[in-house]
Amino acid sequence: MFLTSLKGISQVIFIENAFSGFIILVAITIASYSLGIIALLSSVIGTLIGRVGGAEKETINQGLYGYNSVLTGMALFLFLQGDERWFIALVGSAIAALLTAAMMHVFRQTGIPILTFPFIVITWFFLLTTYRLVAFKISPDLTPQSLSSWTLNIKGETNWLDGAVNGIGQIFFLDNTLSGILLFIAVFWAGRRLGVYAVIGNIAALLTSYSLGGEHSLIFMGLYGYNAILTILAVSIVFKGDSRHVLIIGIIAACLTVPITASVVTWLLPYGLPALTMPFVFCTWIFLGARKVLPKI
């Protein structure tokens, strides 16, 4: 049970490896002890729901009922306020597991993976309840802003080393150099190719966002990198199909996440919602869906 829950944590970055999951858990706990507890409990809850619900043992043992729960629990814990957020985060992680199961059924005939879409939907719904229900209190960091008064400020420090590490950290909402290094170690432990592609995806996002004139603070905090890392791993390794040009296609996909991220962030600005992994999901669905008709892509 514990090993499966660790796999649920590692599956956030497409890894089915309990030891990698343990390294990731350590990386999270170093950044925030409370966040580490939430991540582990959320994965346990997702795994339990899969087992109690009678899901296929293979999918449970792979950790596929844990990863959306992990991200949902962590996001709600971070983006909500008050003592109730512990309970709300764990309830959200349970609902994420249920939605994961439902979407697995719906998407089964399409051959398209659900990725982290259940996490995105549940988190957005919970955060939006804060405007109507007193029991839910949103973080002041998530403040709705009017696009009519929005101004782009691209000034700021350029710290490429931070950008190189923070990209992978932001997958788990972490802005901690040591945590980022540990996450890269976890990926390389699972497979050298996974690690190399993760580095390439992050570099592609850094260069693309910088050359397109993105905000330096967001670039070097890794907020353009994490979706690119997930996308290149999905398109080039995990769901590569029969394509012979997986690296080139993966780099293109990783670069595409940058304008998609900018667009999603702008779209959500009036609602005060974070983009989460929606750019990764949208971009990956584009390429995997296109491969159903264009198999050489």
Coordinates of C-alpha atoms in Angstrom, one line a residue:
M1 CA 0.0 0.0 0.0
F2 CA 2.8 2.4 1.0
L3 CA 4.8 1.6 -2.1
T4 CA 1.8 2.0 -4.4
S5 CA 1.1 5.4 -2.8
L6 CA 4.7 6.4 -3.6
K7 CA 4.1 5.4 -7.2
G8 CA 1.1 7.6 -7.1
I9 CA 3.4 10.5 -6.3
S10 CA 5.9 9.6 -9.0
Q11 CA 3.1 9.2 -11.6
V12 CA 2.7 12.9 -11.6
I13 CA 5.7 12.9 -13.9
F14 CA 4.9 9.6 -15.7
I15 CA 7.2 7.5 -13.4
E16 CA 6.2 4.1 -12.0
N17 CA 8.9 3.8 -9.4
A18 CA 8.4 3.8 -5.7
F19 CA 11.9 5.0 -4.9
S20 CA 11.6 7.9 -7.3
G21 CA 8.3 8.7 -5.5
F22 CA 10.1 8.6 -2.2
I23 CA 12.7 11.1 -3.5
I24 CA 9.9 13.3 -4.8
L25 CA 8.2 13.1 -1.4
V26 CA 11.5 14.2 0.3
A27 CA 11.8 17.1 -2.1
I28 CA 8.3 18.3 -1.3
T29 CA 8.8 17.8 2.5
I30 CA 12.1 19.8 2.4
A31 CA 10.2 22.8 0.9
S32 CA 7.2 22.3 3.2
Y33 CA 6.7 19.7 5.9
S34 CA 2.9 20.2 5.8
L35 CA 2.8 19.9 2.0
G36 CA 4.7 16.7 2.2
I37 CA 2.1 15.2 4.6
I38 CA -0.7 16.4 2.3
A39 CA 1.0 14.8 -0.7
L40 CA 1.4 11.4 1.0
L41 CA -2.1 11.4 2.5
S42 CA -3.6 12.4 -0.8
S43 CA -1.9 9.6 -2.6
V44 CA -3.0 7.1 0.0
I45 CA -6.6 8.3 -0.3
G46 CA -6.6 8.0 -4.1
T47 CA -5.1 4.5 -3.9
L48 CA -7.6 3.4 -1.2
I49 CA -10.5 4.6 -3.3
G50 CA -9.2 2.6 -6.2
R51 CA -8.9 -0.5 -4.1
V52 CA -12.1 -0.2 -2.2
G53 CA -13.9 0.6 -5.4
G54 CA -12.7 -2.6 -7.1
A55 CA -10.6 -1.1 -9.8
E56 CA -8.2 -3.2 -11.9
K57 CA -5.3 -4.2 -9.7
E58 CA -2.8 -3.3 -12.5
T59 CA -3.9 0.3 -12.7
I60 CA -4.0 0.6 -8.9
N61 CA -0.5 -0.9 -8.5
Q62 CA 0.8 1.5 -11.2
G63 CA -0.2 4.4 -9.0
L64 CA -2.7 5.7 -11.6
Y65 CA -5.3 6.5 -8.9
G66 CA -2.9 8.6 -6.9
Y67 CA -1.3 11.3 -9.0
N68 CA -4.4 13.4 -9.6
S69 CA -5.2 13.1 -5.9
V70 CA -1.7 14.2 -5.0
L71 CA -1.8 17.4 -7.1
T72 CA -5.4 18.2 -6.0
G73 CA -4.6 17.9 -2.3
M74 CA -1.4 20.0 -2.6
A75 CA -3.1 22.7 -4.7
L76 CA -6.1 23.1 -2.4
F77 CA -3.8 23.2 0.6
L78 CA -1.7 25.9 -0.9
F79 CA -4.5 28.0 -2.5
L80 CA -7.0 28.0 0.4
Q81 CA -6.8 29.5 3.8
G82 CA -7.9 28.5 7.3
D83 CA -7.7 25.4 9.5
E84 CA -10.3 23.8 7.3
R85 CA -8.0 23.6 4.3
W86 CA -6.5 20.3 5.6
F87 CA -9.9 18.6 5.5
I88 CA -10.9 20.3 2.3
A89 CA -7.7 19.3 0.6
L90 CA -8.1 15.6 1.5
V91 CA -11.8 15.6 0.5
G92 CA -10.7 17.2 -2.8
S93 CA -8.1 14.4 -3.3
A94 CA -10.8 11.8 -2.8
I95 CA -13.1 13.5 -5.4
A96 CA -10.2 13.7 -7.8
A97 CA -9.8 9.9 -7.6
L98 CA -13.5 9.5 -8.4
L99 CA -13.3 11.8 -11.4
T100 CA -10.1 10.0 -12.5
A101 CA -12.0 6.7 -12.6
A102 CA -15.0 8.4 -14.4
M103 CA -12.7 9.9 -17.0
M104 CA -10.8 6.7 -17.5
H105 CA -14.1 5.1 -18.5
V106 CA -15.1 8.0 -20.8
F107 CA -11.7 8.3 -22.5
R108 CA -11.1 4.5 -22.9
Q109 CA -12.5 4.3 -26.4
T110 CA -10.6 7.3 -27.6
G111 CA -7.1 6.1 -26.7
I112 CA -6.3 9.6 -25.4
P113 CA -5.0 9.7 -21.8
I114 CA -6.8 11.8 -19.2
L115 CA -3.5 13.1 -17.9
T116 CA -4.0 15.7 -15.0
F117 CA -7.4 17.0 -16.2
P118 CA -9.3 15.7 -13.2
F119 CA -6.9 17.6 -10.9
I120 CA -7.4 20.8 -12.9
V121 CA -11.2 20.6 -12.9
I122 CA -11.6 19.7 -9.2
T123 CA -9.1 22.4 -8.1
W124 CA -10.8 25.2 -10.2
F125 CA -14.2 24.2 -9.0
F126 CA -13.2 24.2 -5.3
L127 CA -11.4 27.6 -5.7
L128 CA -14.4 29.2 -7.3
T129 CA -16.7 28.1 -4.5
T130 CA -14.8 30.6 -2.3
Y131 CA -16.8 33.4 -3.9
R132 CA -20.2 31.9 -2.8
L133 CA -19.5 29.7 0.3
V134 CA -18.1 31.2 3.5
A135 CA -16.5 27.9 4.6
F136 CA -14.0 28.1 1.7
K137 CA -11.4 30.9 1.9
I138 CA -9.2 31.6 -1.0
S139 CA -5.6 32.7 -0.7
P140 CA -5.0 36.5 -1.2
D141 CA -2.4 35.6 -3.7
L142 CA -5.2 34.6 -6.1
T143 CA -6.8 37.9 -6.7
P144 CA -9.0 38.5 -9.8
Q145 CA -7.6 41.3 -12.0
S146 CA -9.2 43.2 -14.8
L147 CA -7.6 42.9 -18.2
S148 CA -8.4 46.5 -19.0
S149 CA -5.9 47.7 -16.4
W150 CA -3.4 44.9 -16.9
T151 CA 0.2 46.0 -17.9
L152 CA 3.0 43.7 -18.9
N153 CA 6.3 44.1 -17.0
I154 CA 9.1 42.1 -18.5
K155 CA 11.8 43.7 -16.3
G156 CA 13.6 41.8 -13.6
E157 CA 16.6 39.7 -12.8
T158 CA 17.7 37.0 -15.2
N159 CA 18.9 34.0 -13.2
W160 CA 19.2 31.1 -15.6
L161 CA 20.4 28.7 -12.9
D162 CA 17.2 29.3 -11.0
G163 CA 15.1 28.9 -14.1
A164 CA 16.9 25.6 -14.9
V165 CA 15.9 24.1 -11.6
N166 CA 12.6 25.8 -10.8
G167 CA 10.8 24.5 -13.9
I168 CA 10.6 20.9 -12.6
G169 CA 9.9 22.1 -9.0
Q170 CA 6.8 24.0 -10.1
I171 CA 5.2 20.7 -11.2
F172 CA 4.7 20.2 -7.5
F173 CA 4.2 23.9 -6.7
L174 CA 7.8 24.2 -5.3
D175 CA 10.1 27.2 -5.5
N176 CA 13.1 25.6 -3.8
T177 CA 16.5 25.0 -5.5
L178 CA 17.3 21.8 -3.4
S179 CA 13.9 20.4 -4.1
G180 CA 14.3 21.0 -7.8
I181 CA 17.6 19.2 -7.8
L182 CA 16.1 16.2 -6.0
L183 CA 13.2 16.1 -8.5
F184 CA 15.7 15.9 -11.4
I185 CA 17.5 13.1 -9.5
A186 CA 14.2 11.3 -9.1
V187 CA 13.5 11.5 -12.8
F188 CA 17.1 10.4 -13.8
W189 CA 16.8 7.5 -11.3
A190 CA 13.7 6.2 -13.2
G191 CA 15.5 6.5 -16.5
R192 CA 18.3 8.5 -18.0
R193 CA 16.3 9.3 -21.1
L194 CA 13.5 10.6 -19.0
G195 CA 15.9 12.9 -17.3
V196 CA 17.5 14.2 -20.4
Y197 CA 14.2 14.9 -22.1
A198 CA 13.0 16.7 -18.9
V199 CA 16.1 19.0 -19.1
I200 CA 15.6 19.6 -22.8
G201 CA 11.9 20.5 -22.3
N202 CA 12.8 23.0 -19.6
I203 CA 15.5 24.6 -21.7
A204 CA 13.1 24.9 -24.6
A205 CA 10.6 26.7 -22.5
L206 CA 13.2 29.0 -21.0
L207 CA 14.6 30.1 -24.3
T208 CA 11.1 30.4 -25.9
S209 CA 9.6 32.4 -23.2
Y210 CA 12.6 34.7 -22.9
S211 CA 12.8 35.2 -26.7
L212 CA 9.1 36.0 -26.9
G213 CA 9.4 38.6 -24.2
G214 CA 7.8 36.9 -21.2
E215 CA 7.9 38.3 -17.7
H216 CA 11.3 37.6 -16.2
S217 CA 9.9 36.9 -12.8
L218 CA 7.6 34.1 -14.2
I219 CA 10.3 32.7 -16.5
F220 CA 12.9 32.2 -13.8
M221 CA 10.4 31.0 -11.2
G222 CA 9.8 28.1 -13.6
L223 CA 6.2 29.0 -14.4
Y224 CA 6.7 28.5 -18.1
G225 CA 8.9 25.4 -17.7
Y226 CA 6.9 22.9 -15.8
N227 CA 4.2 22.4 -18.4
A228 CA 6.9 22.1 -21.1
I229 CA 8.6 19.3 -19.1
L230 CA 5.4 17.3 -18.7
T231 CA 4.5 17.8 -22.3
I232 CA 7.8 16.6 -23.8
L233 CA 7.8 13.6 -21.6
A234 CA 4.3 12.7 -22.6
V235 CA 4.7 13.4 -26.4
S236 CA 8.2 12.0 -26.8
I237 CA 8.5 9.1 -24.4
V238 CA 5.3 7.9 -22.7
F239 CA 2.9 8.2 -25.6
K240 CA 5.3 8.4 -28.5
G241 CA 3.5 6.0 -30.8
D242 CA 5.3 5.1 -34.1
S243 CA 6.9 8.5 -34.6
R244 CA 10.5 8.6 -35.7
H245 CA 11.0 12.2 -34.9
V246 CA 10.0 12.1 -31.2
L247 CA 12.6 14.5 -30.0
I248 CA 11.9 17.2 -32.6
I249 CA 8.1 16.8 -32.1
G250 CA 8.6 16.9 -28.3
I251 CA 10.7 20.1 -28.5
I252 CA 8.0 21.7 -30.7
A253 CA 5.3 20.7 -28.3
A254 CA 7.4 22.0 -25.3
C255 CA 7.8 25.4 -27.1
L256 CA 4.1 25.5 -27.9
T257 CA 3.3 25.3 -24.2
V258 CA 4.7 28.8 -23.7
P259 CA 2.2 30.8 -25.7
I260 CA -0.5 28.4 -24.5
T261 CA 0.5 29.1 -20.9
A262 CA 0.5 32.9 -21.6
S263 CA -3.0 32.5 -23.1
V264 CA -4.4 30.4 -20.3
V265 CA -3.0 32.6 -17.6
T266 CA -4.6 35.7 -19.3
W267 CA -7.9 33.9 -19.7
L268 CA -8.0 33.0 -16.0
L269 CA -6.9 36.5 -14.8
P270 CA -10.4 37.9 -14.2
Y271 CA -11.2 34.8 -12.1
G272 CA -8.0 34.8 -10.0
L273 CA -7.4 31.1 -10.9
P274 CA -4.0 29.5 -11.5
A275 CA -3.2 27.9 -14.9
L276 CA -2.1 24.7 -13.2
T277 CA -1.2 22.0 -15.8
M278 CA -3.9 23.0 -18.3
P279 CA -1.3 24.1 -20.9
F280 CA 0.3 20.7 -20.7
V281 CA -3.0 18.8 -21.0
F282 CA -4.2 21.0 -23.9
C283 CA -0.9 20.8 -25.8
T284 CA -0.5 17.0 -25.3
W285 CA -4.0 16.3 -26.4
I286 CA -3.3 18.3 -29.6
F287 CA -0.4 16.2 -30.5
L288 CA -1.7 12.8 -29.4
G289 CA -5.1 13.5 -31.0
A290 CA -3.3 14.5 -34.3
R291 CA -1.4 11.2 -34.3
K292 CA -4.6 9.3 -34.6
V293 CA -4.9 10.8 -38.1
L294 CA -1.2 11.7 -38.7
P295 CA 0.7 8.7 -37.2
K296 CA 4.2 9.9 -38.3
I297 CA 3.9 13.1 -36.1

